[in-house]
């Protein structure tokens, strides 16, 4: 349900307002009673309509035939508080077949606006930035050396809406000008005057290192974007000022080649899942792709010149998913499928570094006793319960693989396999993976089969029916490597561990939370066919003899996809039984989908024709949510009757902040290292819970699960003093169980703070520079900023 942004509600906070903060935020300390279902009405957009939220995802037009060639203007309204990514706003890459690496890089950097903390715009540079750059080769140097450029950085990460306009003119020696909120802030004559080639890939929200791909998380844009326009002329400052707050439906100007208002949801009565494109309001039909679905491949699997008859599904940064999968083998298993990926470039700069093939997320359920885990968590979310991926990184010569031998040439084209793993949190106890260098660099079809034996963790990889030895592995964070020619590493990981049979299955993306938290950096570009999962370890002979055949003997076959999609669905072909319970095949059908920016009500400061601000959105049944950052303190002092021996905390939250260790809930009854963490829920990028200063040991300090993917999450924490059992839930799924504050009593009368972490009662907040309130000096900011950037309800 759409929730209106309450950005003005928390701008200031008096003592009286603070007294009702607990009620306003709907923090519940007891079990929820059953509530009758109510049919709600959606929020109503205001005069600015809708905006797109980008959170490490993209929107594209490819090919973009109307890309201006000799001069242009790009305009957009942006809002971001991201502090740790360079943040590419827009990227245009020309299509090239050049064998010259430098030319390919220049083509990928045909036009880029990036680095939201020190904004620059680049046309056709090989290097966007270089430190140091004594020869002034980079795009940034062309601005720094220009007498027209402002000395101060152009930093737009203050959480406010800003209008960004960039012009480029080849006829004026490649002059590039940057305007912020209508004011000129930087100018450079780049000397790059060659024409832009139309028909390339235009991407909002990321920087391309190859045509329509090769994205990096560090360069993703995290924030809101609205009113995006592209003109085939270098507009003057007065022209920009005349229309930058325009809120009408259409601008009649032949120089306007693309105009995305993102108001496609207006009139939809809250139904937000059917819009795969943003309509172009320029009249040129350059509609922007927000979501794309996998599609049936035109060809079957062709292996060594033979058509095997297996239909295939083509992926392009999208997925096939079953979020509530049932019956995945929890012990011995074999996974096999056919796959084809693009040919790997000879230059790392224009490779898709990660190709996520098969991802199953589940839970290590534990035994329910939090006292016998040796300091570790009893129940753990495993985002990589089963993960099969291909990577094209080169680690030879990087320092990661010392003394591996001269005969080991490359890690490019490696298949990496993870079982019962989560590489974050929990003391790395579940850091389980093993890598096989199969030299997969071509564009041909290959058969991949992986088996794992639960009793000893033996993991085998068969590539085209041939077993390969592993060269690198981590077994519960015990990392080792060895040249396969010398026998390779011992192929044992995650022995005697188990995963629940229920979870979420995703093809084509890597899950960092259940059925989500995807990134285009890891999005699969390629095809998959004939996926089979067995509940036993198949032999090399079984795999090799049957990989080119249709399924004959299906004993032990628990999952089978032939990839003949209809109605955006891929059918599972087999019924199965788990723990004596029949599971009909339709239960595990896959739904096709895409991961893209999401639609949100816009508060962009546009104006009506009479010069007055447009009206704000109006709330629906869900009412308002509070938007928090580090510019206010939401506090309730002398919290009487705070639960002392058992409690449940629950709330809804939304955030796209990947930079900070945001703490939504902090209750303190004493000073630092005494009772400042009487009850604390902290770090929404890697959740942790502290009770009566019991932050847990290093082994289980964090849970390894986040909630900052730009989607609404329902978060709940339960705690019981007698056993110390502390459980974390995300969207109703239990994801973590640990021991906290066993036998402790939480005092009443303390101070509750929402959105900041207290290191003393009512203050001593760990915060970024410029934060409001009683903040600590940077020198004693032990863990980084704990400010919550997002919304709570």
mmCIF file of N, CA and C in Angstrom, residues 421-534:
data_model
loop_
_atom_site.group_PDB
_atom_site.id
_atom_site.type_symbol
_atom_site.label_atom_id
_atom_site.label_comp_id
_atom_site.label_asym_id
_atom_site.label_seq_id
_atom_site.Cartn_x
_atom_site.Cartn_y
_atom_site.Cartn_z
ATOM 1 N N UNK A 421 25.164 -20.944 3.426
ATOM 2 C CA UNK A 421 26.107 -19.853 3.625
ATOM 3 C C UNK A 421 25.411 -18.517 3.832
ATOM 4 N N UNK A 422 26.046 -17.691 4.617
ATOM 5 C CA UNK A 422 25.810 -16.260 4.697
ATOM 6 C C UNK A 422 27.161 -15.646 5.021
ATOM 7 N N UNK A 423 27.704 -14.886 4.098
ATOM 8 C CA UNK A 423 29.073 -14.397 4.239
ATOM 9 C C UNK A 423 29.165 -13.173 5.139
ATOM 10 N N UNK A 424 28.015 -12.633 5.585
ATOM 11 C CA UNK A 424 28.025 -11.490 6.488
ATOM 12 C C UNK A 424 27.502 -11.927 7.849
ATOM 13 N N UNK A 425 28.009 -11.273 8.897
ATOM 14 C CA UNK A 425 27.488 -11.480 10.242
ATOM 15 C C UNK A 425 27.790 -12.852 10.804
ATOM 16 N N UNK A 426 27.302 -13.066 12.026
ATOM 17 C CA UNK A 426 27.383 -14.365 12.702
ATOM 18 C C UNK A 426 28.804 -14.897 12.793
ATOM 19 N N UNK A 427 29.767 -13.984 12.935
ATOM 20 C CA UNK A 427 31.155 -14.383 13.103
ATOM 21 C C UNK A 427 31.714 -15.156 11.932
ATOM 22 N N UNK A 428 31.114 -15.008 10.754
ATOM 23 C CA UNK A 428 31.547 -15.696 9.527
ATOM 24 C C UNK A 428 31.475 -17.219 9.655
ATOM 25 N N UNK A 429 30.728 -17.706 10.628
ATOM 26 C CA UNK A 429 30.627 -19.151 10.813
ATOM 27 C C UNK A 429 30.000 -19.829 9.601
ATOM 28 N N UNK A 430 29.224 -19.096 8.838
ATOM 29 C CA UNK A 430 28.517 -19.674 7.693
ATOM 30 C C UNK A 430 29.103 -19.178 6.364
ATOM 31 N N UNK A 431 30.379 -18.855 6.383
ATOM 32 C CA UNK A 431 31.073 -18.414 5.167
ATOM 33 C C UNK A 431 31.577 -19.656 4.427
ATOM 34 N N UNK A 432 30.694 -20.242 3.600
ATOM 35 C CA UNK A 432 30.982 -21.524 2.948
ATOM 36 C C UNK A 432 30.869 -21.384 1.432
ATOM 37 N N UNK A 433 31.982 -21.529 0.725
ATOM 38 C CA UNK A 433 31.959 -21.466 -0.736
ATOM 39 C C UNK A 433 33.170 -22.199 -1.299
ATOM 40 N N UNK A 434 33.051 -22.586 -2.573
ATOM 41 C CA UNK A 434 34.134 -23.311 -3.230
ATOM 42 C C UNK A 434 34.115 -22.948 -4.713
ATOM 43 N N UNK A 435 35.305 -22.701 -5.286
ATOM 44 C CA UNK A 435 35.423 -22.163 -6.637
ATOM 45 C C UNK A 435 36.139 -23.136 -7.569
ATOM 46 N N UNK A 436 35.624 -23.215 -8.804
ATOM 47 C CA UNK A 436 36.163 -24.114 -9.822
ATOM 48 C C UNK A 436 36.499 -23.297 -11.071
ATOM 49 N N UNK A 437 37.760 -23.315 -11.481
ATOM 50 C CA UNK A 437 38.200 -22.559 -12.654
ATOM 51 C C UNK A 437 37.956 -23.396 -13.908
ATOM 52 N N UNK A 438 36.811 -23.182 -14.548
ATOM 53 C CA UNK A 438 36.436 -23.971 -15.725
ATOM 54 C C UNK A 438 36.703 -23.231 -17.031
ATOM 55 N N UNK A 439 37.204 -21.969 -16.925
ATOM 56 C CA UNK A 439 37.563 -21.189 -18.114
ATOM 57 C C UNK A 439 36.354 -20.986 -19.038
ATOM 58 N N UNK A 440 35.234 -20.608 -18.430
ATOM 59 C CA UNK A 440 33.984 -20.410 -19.178
ATOM 60 C C UNK A 440 33.967 -18.976 -19.725
ATOM 61 N N UNK A 441 34.435 -18.805 -20.946
ATOM 62 C CA UNK A 441 34.569 -17.472 -21.533
ATOM 63 C C UNK A 441 33.819 -17.318 -22.851
ATOM 64 N N UNK A 442 33.322 -18.402 -23.409
ATOM 65 C CA UNK A 442 32.726 -18.321 -24.744
ATOM 66 C C UNK A 442 31.222 -18.060 -24.659
ATOM 67 N N UNK A 443 30.586 -18.050 -25.843
ATOM 68 C CA UNK A 443 29.153 -17.793 -25.943
ATOM 69 C C UNK A 443 28.396 -19.082 -26.295
ATOM 70 N N UNK A 444 28.980 -20.218 -25.964
ATOM 71 C CA UNK A 444 28.368 -21.504 -26.281
ATOM 72 C C UNK A 444 27.538 -22.017 -25.101
ATOM 73 N N UNK A 445 26.669 -22.991 -25.400
ATOM 74 C CA UNK A 445 25.917 -23.658 -24.350
ATOM 75 C C UNK A 445 26.814 -24.623 -23.579
ATOM 76 N N UNK A 446 26.633 -24.640 -22.253
ATOM 77 C CA UNK A 446 27.383 -25.561 -21.399
ATOM 78 C C UNK A 446 26.448 -26.159 -20.357
ATOM 79 N N UNK A 447 26.741 -27.403 -19.986
ATOM 80 C CA UNK A 447 25.977 -28.062 -18.941
ATOM 81 C C UNK A 447 26.723 -27.931 -17.616
ATOM 82 N N UNK A 448 26.002 -27.493 -16.591
ATOM 83 C CA UNK A 448 26.566 -27.292 -15.256
ATOM 84 C C UNK A 448 25.826 -28.220 -14.292
ATOM 85 N N UNK A 449 26.578 -28.990 -13.533
ATOM 86 C CA UNK A 449 25.988 -29.861 -12.513
ATOM 87 C C UNK A 449 26.794 -29.732 -11.229
ATOM 88 N N UNK A 450 26.098 -29.582 -10.111
ATOM 89 C CA UNK A 450 26.720 -29.421 -8.793
ATOM 90 C C UNK A 450 26.075 -30.419 -7.839
ATOM 91 N N UNK A 451 26.892 -31.126 -7.072
ATOM 92 C CA UNK A 451 26.362 -32.023 -6.043
ATOM 93 C C UNK A 451 27.010 -31.701 -4.705
ATOM 94 N N UNK A 452 26.265 -31.972 -3.627
ATOM 95 C CA UNK A 452 26.761 -31.734 -2.259
ATOM 96 C C UNK A 452 26.268 -32.850 -1.355
ATOM 97 N N UNK A 453 27.191 -33.426 -0.591
ATOM 98 C CA UNK A 453 26.865 -34.497 0.348
ATOM 99 C C UNK A 453 26.886 -33.934 1.759
ATOM 100 N N UNK A 454 25.765 -34.028 2.463
ATOM 101 C CA UNK A 454 25.610 -33.360 3.749
ATOM 102 C C UNK A 454 26.550 -33.909 4.812
ATOM 103 N N UNK A 455 26.787 -35.216 4.848
ATOM 104 C CA UNK A 455 27.526 -35.818 5.955
ATOM 105 C C UNK A 455 28.967 -35.334 6.030
ATOM 106 N N UNK A 456 29.599 -35.074 4.887
ATOM 107 C CA UNK A 456 30.995 -34.615 4.914
ATOM 108 C C UNK A 456 31.228 -33.331 4.128
ATOM 109 N N UNK A 457 30.171 -32.784 3.527
ATOM 110 C CA UNK A 457 30.296 -31.538 2.788
ATOM 111 C C UNK A 457 30.965 -31.670 1.437
ATOM 112 N N UNK A 458 31.138 -32.877 0.928
ATOM 113 C CA UNK A 458 31.816 -33.038 -0.362
ATOM 114 C C UNK A 458 31.010 -32.362 -1.467
ATOM 115 N N UNK A 459 31.672 -31.449 -2.178
ATOM 116 C CA UNK A 459 31.029 -30.660 -3.221
ATOM 117 C C UNK A 459 31.747 -30.914 -4.536
ATOM 118 N N UNK A 460 30.973 -31.290 -5.551
ATOM 119 C CA UNK A 460 31.562 -31.586 -6.854
ATOM 120 C C UNK A 460 30.919 -30.725 -7.925
ATOM 121 N N UNK A 461 31.726 -30.370 -8.917
ATOM 122 C CA UNK A 461 31.275 -29.572 -10.049
ATOM 123 C C UNK A 461 31.604 -30.309 -11.335
ATOM 124 N N UNK A 462 30.595 -30.504 -12.161
ATOM 125 C CA UNK A 462 30.770 -31.138 -13.471
ATOM 126 C C UNK A 462 30.433 -30.106 -14.544
ATOM 127 N N UNK A 463 31.382 -29.845 -15.435
ATOM 128 C CA UNK A 463 31.188 -28.883 -16.514
ATOM 129 C C UNK A 463 31.198 -29.660 -17.823
ATOM 130 N N UNK A 464 30.046 -29.668 -18.496
ATOM 131 C CA UNK A 464 29.855 -30.498 -19.690
ATOM 132 C C UNK A 464 30.121 -31.971 -19.392
ATOM 133 N N UNK A 465 29.713 -32.397 -18.194
ATOM 134 C CA UNK A 465 29.829 -33.795 -17.810
ATOM 135 C C UNK A 465 31.177 -34.216 -17.290
ATOM 136 N N UNK A 466 32.129 -33.286 -17.190
ATOM 137 C CA UNK A 466 33.484 -33.602 -16.746
ATOM 138 C C UNK A 466 33.726 -32.965 -15.379
ATOM 139 N N UNK A 467 34.200 -33.768 -14.414
ATOM 140 C CA UNK A 467 34.468 -33.245 -13.084
ATOM 141 C C UNK A 467 35.697 -32.346 -13.094
ATOM 142 N N UNK A 468 35.608 -31.229 -12.365
ATOM 143 C CA UNK A 468 36.725 -30.295 -12.228
ATOM 144 C C UNK A 468 37.132 -30.198 -10.762
ATOM 145 N N UNK A 469 38.403 -30.003 -10.536
ATOM 146 C CA UNK A 469 38.920 -29.832 -9.182
ATOM 147 C C UNK A 469 38.837 -28.359 -8.784
ATOM 148 N N UNK A 470 38.553 -28.127 -7.520
ATOM 149 C CA UNK A 470 38.433 -26.767 -7.009
ATOM 150 C C UNK A 470 39.805 -26.192 -6.688
ATOM 151 N N UNK A 471 39.938 -24.863 -6.835
ATOM 152 C CA UNK A 471 41.209 -24.196 -6.536
ATOM 153 C C UNK A 471 41.131 -23.278 -5.325
ATOM 154 N N UNK A 472 39.925 -23.014 -4.808
ATOM 155 C CA UNK A 472 39.784 -22.000 -3.754
ATOM 156 C C UNK A 472 38.518 -22.309 -2.980
ATOM 157 N N UNK A 473 38.567 -22.169 -1.666
ATOM 158 C CA UNK A 473 37.359 -22.434 -0.894
ATOM 159 C C UNK A 473 37.411 -21.734 0.460
ATOM 160 N N UNK A 474 36.230 -21.615 1.061
ATOM 161 C CA UNK A 474 36.094 -21.197 2.456
ATOM 162 C C UNK A 474 35.138 -22.166 3.122
ATOM 163 N N UNK A 475 35.631 -22.848 4.149
ATOM 164 C CA UNK A 475 34.810 -23.765 4.932
ATOM 165 C C UNK A 475 34.653 -23.193 6.322
ATOM 166 N N UNK A 476 33.500 -22.571 6.565
ATOM 167 C CA UNK A 476 33.247 -21.886 7.843
ATOM 168 C C UNK A 476 34.332 -20.844 8.105
ATOM 169 N N UNK A 477 34.689 -20.139 7.056
ATOM 170 C CA UNK A 477 35.649 -19.035 7.052
ATOM 171 C C UNK A 477 37.103 -19.500 7.182
ATOM 172 N N UNK A 478 37.340 -20.773 7.010
ATOM 173 C CA UNK A 478 38.708 -21.291 6.917
ATOM 174 C C UNK A 478 39.063 -21.328 5.430
ATOM 175 N N UNK A 479 39.809 -20.327 4.981
ATOM 176 C CA UNK A 479 40.051 -20.118 3.547
ATOM 177 C C UNK A 479 41.355 -20.785 3.131
ATOM 178 N N UNK A 480 41.309 -21.468 1.988
ATOM 179 C CA UNK A 480 42.512 -22.103 1.451
ATOM 180 C C UNK A 480 42.453 -22.105 -0.068
ATOM 181 N N UNK A 481 43.633 -22.246 -0.705
ATOM 182 C CA UNK A 481 43.682 -22.350 -2.161
ATOM 183 C C UNK A 481 44.825 -23.281 -2.550
ATOM 184 N N UNK A 482 44.685 -23.882 -3.750
ATOM 185 C CA UNK A 482 45.706 -24.791 -4.243
ATOM 186 C C UNK A 482 45.481 -25.011 -5.733
ATOM 187 N N UNK A 483 46.562 -25.037 -6.473
ATOM 188 C CA UNK A 483 46.504 -25.235 -7.913
ATOM 189 C C UNK A 483 45.837 -26.579 -8.222
ATOM 190 N N UNK A 484 44.814 -26.604 -9.109
ATOM 191 C CA UNK A 484 44.193 -27.887 -9.475
ATOM 192 C C UNK A 484 45.182 -28.895 -10.053
ATOM 193 N N UNK A 485 46.238 -28.428 -10.688
ATOM 194 C CA UNK A 485 47.237 -29.363 -11.225
ATOM 195 C C UNK A 485 47.997 -30.078 -10.110
ATOM 196 N N UNK A 486 47.952 -29.510 -8.917
ATOM 197 C CA UNK A 486 48.578 -30.145 -7.761
ATOM 198 C C UNK A 486 47.541 -30.839 -6.879
ATOM 199 N N UNK A 487 46.369 -31.060 -7.429
ATOM 200 C CA UNK A 487 45.314 -31.756 -6.703
ATOM 201 C C UNK A 487 44.177 -30.880 -6.239
ATOM 202 N N UNK A 488 44.386 -29.532 -6.241
ATOM 203 C CA UNK A 488 43.353 -28.618 -5.810
ATOM 204 C C UNK A 488 43.085 -28.685 -4.317
ATOM 205 N N UNK A 489 42.154 -27.880 -3.854
ATOM 206 C CA UNK A 489 41.773 -27.905 -2.437
ATOM 207 C C UNK A 489 40.878 -29.120 -2.188
ATOM 208 N N UNK A 490 40.821 -29.544 -0.933
ATOM 209 C CA UNK A 490 39.905 -30.637 -0.596
ATOM 210 C C UNK A 490 38.475 -30.136 -0.781
ATOM 211 N N UNK A 491 37.616 -30.904 -1.453
ATOM 212 C CA UNK A 491 36.300 -30.378 -1.877
ATOM 213 C C UNK A 491 35.220 -30.511 -0.814
ATOM 214 N N UNK A 492 35.513 -30.090 0.420
ATOM 215 C CA UNK A 492 34.559 -30.269 1.506
ATOM 216 C C UNK A 492 34.224 -28.921 2.134
ATOM 217 N N UNK A 493 32.943 -28.567 2.130
ATOM 218 C CA UNK A 493 32.478 -27.335 2.788
ATOM 219 C C UNK A 493 31.155 -27.616 3.489
ATOM 220 N N UNK A 494 30.930 -26.926 4.590
ATOM 221 C CA UNK A 494 29.634 -26.910 5.289
ATOM 222 C C UNK A 494 29.163 -28.297 5.708
ATOM 223 N N UNK A 495 30.083 -29.164 6.117
ATOM 224 C CA UNK A 495 29.690 -30.513 6.538
ATOM 225 C C UNK A 495 28.773 -30.457 7.751
ATOM 226 N N UNK A 496 27.802 -31.352 7.768
ATOM 227 C CA UNK A 496 26.874 -31.503 8.893
ATOM 228 C C UNK A 496 26.060 -30.246 9.180
ATOM 229 N N UNK A 497 25.944 -29.363 8.203
ATOM 230 C CA UNK A 497 25.032 -28.226 8.358
ATOM 231 C C UNK A 497 23.755 -28.540 7.592
ATOM 232 N N UNK A 498 22.721 -27.798 7.895
ATOM 233 C CA UNK A 498 21.474 -28.048 7.182
ATOM 234 C C UNK A 498 20.716 -26.751 6.990
ATOM 235 N N UNK A 499 19.840 -26.790 6.021
ATOM 236 C CA UNK A 499 18.980 -25.651 5.706
ATOM 237 C C UNK A 499 17.534 -26.135 5.749
ATOM 238 N N UNK A 500 16.620 -25.240 5.978
ATOM 239 C CA UNK A 500 15.214 -25.601 5.885
ATOM 240 C C UNK A 500 14.854 -25.870 4.426
ATOM 241 N N UNK A 501 13.876 -26.723 4.218
ATOM 242 C CA UNK A 501 13.464 -27.053 2.861
ATOM 243 C C UNK A 501 12.604 -25.969 2.229
ATOM 244 N N UNK A 502 12.085 -25.073 3.043
ATOM 245 C CA UNK A 502 11.290 -23.959 2.532
ATOM 246 C C UNK A 502 12.162 -22.714 2.468
ATOM 247 N N UNK A 503 11.880 -21.876 1.493
ATOM 248 C CA UNK A 503 12.651 -20.656 1.313
ATOM 249 C C UNK A 503 12.212 -19.959 0.049
ATOM 250 N N UNK A 504 13.116 -19.217 -0.557
ATOM 251 C CA UNK A 504 12.817 -18.516 -1.810
ATOM 252 C C UNK A 504 13.853 -18.915 -2.855
ATOM 253 N N UNK A 505 13.366 -19.281 -4.037
ATOM 254 C CA UNK A 505 14.215 -19.683 -5.151
ATOM 255 C C UNK A 505 14.181 -18.599 -6.218
ATOM 256 N N UNK A 506 15.362 -18.166 -6.641
ATOM 257 C CA UNK A 506 15.475 -17.132 -7.661
ATOM 258 C C UNK A 506 16.506 -17.557 -8.694
ATOM 259 N N UNK A 507 16.143 -17.481 -9.953
ATOM 260 C CA UNK A 507 17.080 -17.677 -11.056
ATOM 261 C C UNK A 507 17.384 -16.323 -11.669
ATOM 262 N N UNK A 508 18.666 -16.015 -11.841
ATOM 263 C CA UNK A 508 19.056 -14.786 -12.524
ATOM 264 C C UNK A 508 19.451 -13.625 -11.645
ATOM 265 N N UNK A 509 19.282 -13.748 -10.327
ATOM 266 C CA UNK A 509 19.668 -12.683 -9.404
ATOM 267 C C UNK A 509 20.194 -13.310 -8.122
ATOM 268 N N UNK A 510 20.940 -12.523 -7.354
ATOM 269 C CA UNK A 510 21.476 -12.946 -6.070
ATOM 270 C C UNK A 510 20.646 -12.323 -4.953
ATOM 271 N N UNK A 511 20.115 -13.142 -4.061
ATOM 272 C CA UNK A 511 19.293 -12.647 -2.965
ATOM 273 C C UNK A 511 20.167 -12.213 -1.784
ATOM 274 N N UNK A 512 19.915 -11.022 -1.283
ATOM 275 C CA UNK A 512 20.515 -10.586 -0.029
ATOM 276 C C UNK A 512 19.476 -10.531 1.081
ATOM 277 N N UNK A 513 18.221 -10.683 0.714
ATOM 278 C CA UNK A 513 17.136 -10.906 1.661
ATOM 279 C C UNK A 513 16.161 -11.849 0.961
ATOM 280 N N UNK A 514 15.171 -12.341 1.672
ATOM 281 C CA UNK A 514 14.251 -13.291 1.064
ATOM 282 C C UNK A 514 13.600 -12.689 -0.180
ATOM 283 N N UNK A 515 13.815 -13.339 -1.332
ATOM 284 C CA UNK A 515 13.132 -12.996 -2.587
ATOM 285 C C UNK A 515 13.360 -11.548 -3.000
ATOM 286 N N UNK A 516 14.522 -10.993 -2.663
ATOM 287 C CA UNK A 516 14.749 -9.611 -3.038
ATOM 288 C C UNK A 516 16.155 -9.130 -2.732
ATOM 289 N N UNK A 517 16.269 -7.777 -2.612
ATOM 290 C CA UNK A 517 17.560 -7.106 -2.388
ATOM 291 C C UNK A 517 18.520 -7.445 -3.528
ATOM 292 N N UNK A 518 18.025 -7.310 -4.770
ATOM 293 C CA UNK A 518 18.821 -7.629 -5.943
ATOM 294 C C UNK A 518 19.672 -6.436 -6.358
ATOM 295 N N UNK A 519 20.677 -6.710 -7.204
ATOM 296 C CA UNK A 519 21.543 -5.667 -7.739
ATOM 297 C C UNK A 519 21.844 -5.962 -9.195
ATOM 298 N N UNK A 520 21.793 -4.948 -10.086
ATOM 299 C CA UNK A 520 22.158 -5.185 -11.485
ATOM 300 C C UNK A 520 23.618 -5.577 -11.647
ATOM 301 N N UNK A 521 24.454 -5.281 -10.642
ATOM 302 C CA UNK A 521 25.851 -5.720 -10.694
ATOM 303 C C UNK A 521 25.927 -7.238 -10.815
ATOM 304 N N UNK A 522 25.000 -7.937 -10.161
ATOM 305 C CA UNK A 522 24.996 -9.390 -10.152
ATOM 306 C C UNK A 522 23.923 -9.985 -11.060
ATOM 307 N N UNK A 523 23.209 -9.145 -11.794
ATOM 308 C CA UNK A 523 22.143 -9.643 -12.644
ATOM 309 C C UNK A 523 22.676 -10.524 -13.767
ATOM 310 N N UNK A 524 21.933 -11.588 -14.058
ATOM 311 C CA UNK A 524 22.359 -12.548 -15.064
ATOM 312 C C UNK A 524 22.032 -12.032 -16.464
ATOM 313 N N UNK A 525 23.023 -12.072 -17.334
ATOM 314 C CA UNK A 525 22.851 -11.764 -18.747
ATOM 315 C C UNK A 525 23.169 -13.050 -19.498
ATOM 316 N N UNK A 526 22.143 -13.751 -19.952
ATOM 317 C CA UNK A 526 22.378 -15.019 -20.615
ATOM 318 C C UNK A 526 21.116 -15.853 -20.650
ATOM 319 N N UNK A 527 21.264 -17.155 -20.854
ATOM 320 C CA UNK A 527 20.134 -18.065 -21.011
ATOM 321 C C UNK A 527 20.301 -19.274 -20.093
ATOM 322 N N UNK A 528 19.164 -19.828 -19.670
ATOM 323 C CA UNK A 528 19.137 -21.033 -18.843
ATOM 324 C C UNK A 528 18.111 -21.996 -19.437
ATOM 325 N N UNK A 529 18.424 -23.283 -19.377
ATOM 326 C CA UNK A 529 17.511 -24.299 -19.894
ATOM 327 C C UNK A 529 17.588 -25.559 -19.041
ATOM 328 N N UNK A 530 16.496 -26.313 -19.039
ATOM 329 C CA UNK A 530 16.430 -27.675 -18.482
ATOM 330 C C UNK A 530 17.062 -27.788 -17.093
ATOM 331 N N UNK A 531 16.406 -27.145 -16.120
ATOM 332 C CA UNK A 531 16.864 -27.177 -14.735
ATOM 333 C C UNK A 531 16.259 -28.370 -14.013
ATOM 334 N N UNK A 532 17.122 -29.180 -13.389
ATOM 335 C CA UNK A 532 16.683 -30.360 -12.639
ATOM 336 C C UNK A 532 17.355 -30.352 -11.265
ATOM 337 N N UNK A 533 16.607 -30.691 -10.240
ATOM 338 C CA UNK A 533 17.142 -30.808 -8.886
ATOM 339 C C UNK A 533 16.772 -32.191 -8.356
ATOM 340 N N UNK A 534 17.780 -32.901 -7.810
ATOM 341 C CA UNK A 534 17.608 -34.264 -7.304
ATOM 342 C C UNK A 534 17.925 -34.290 -5.808
#
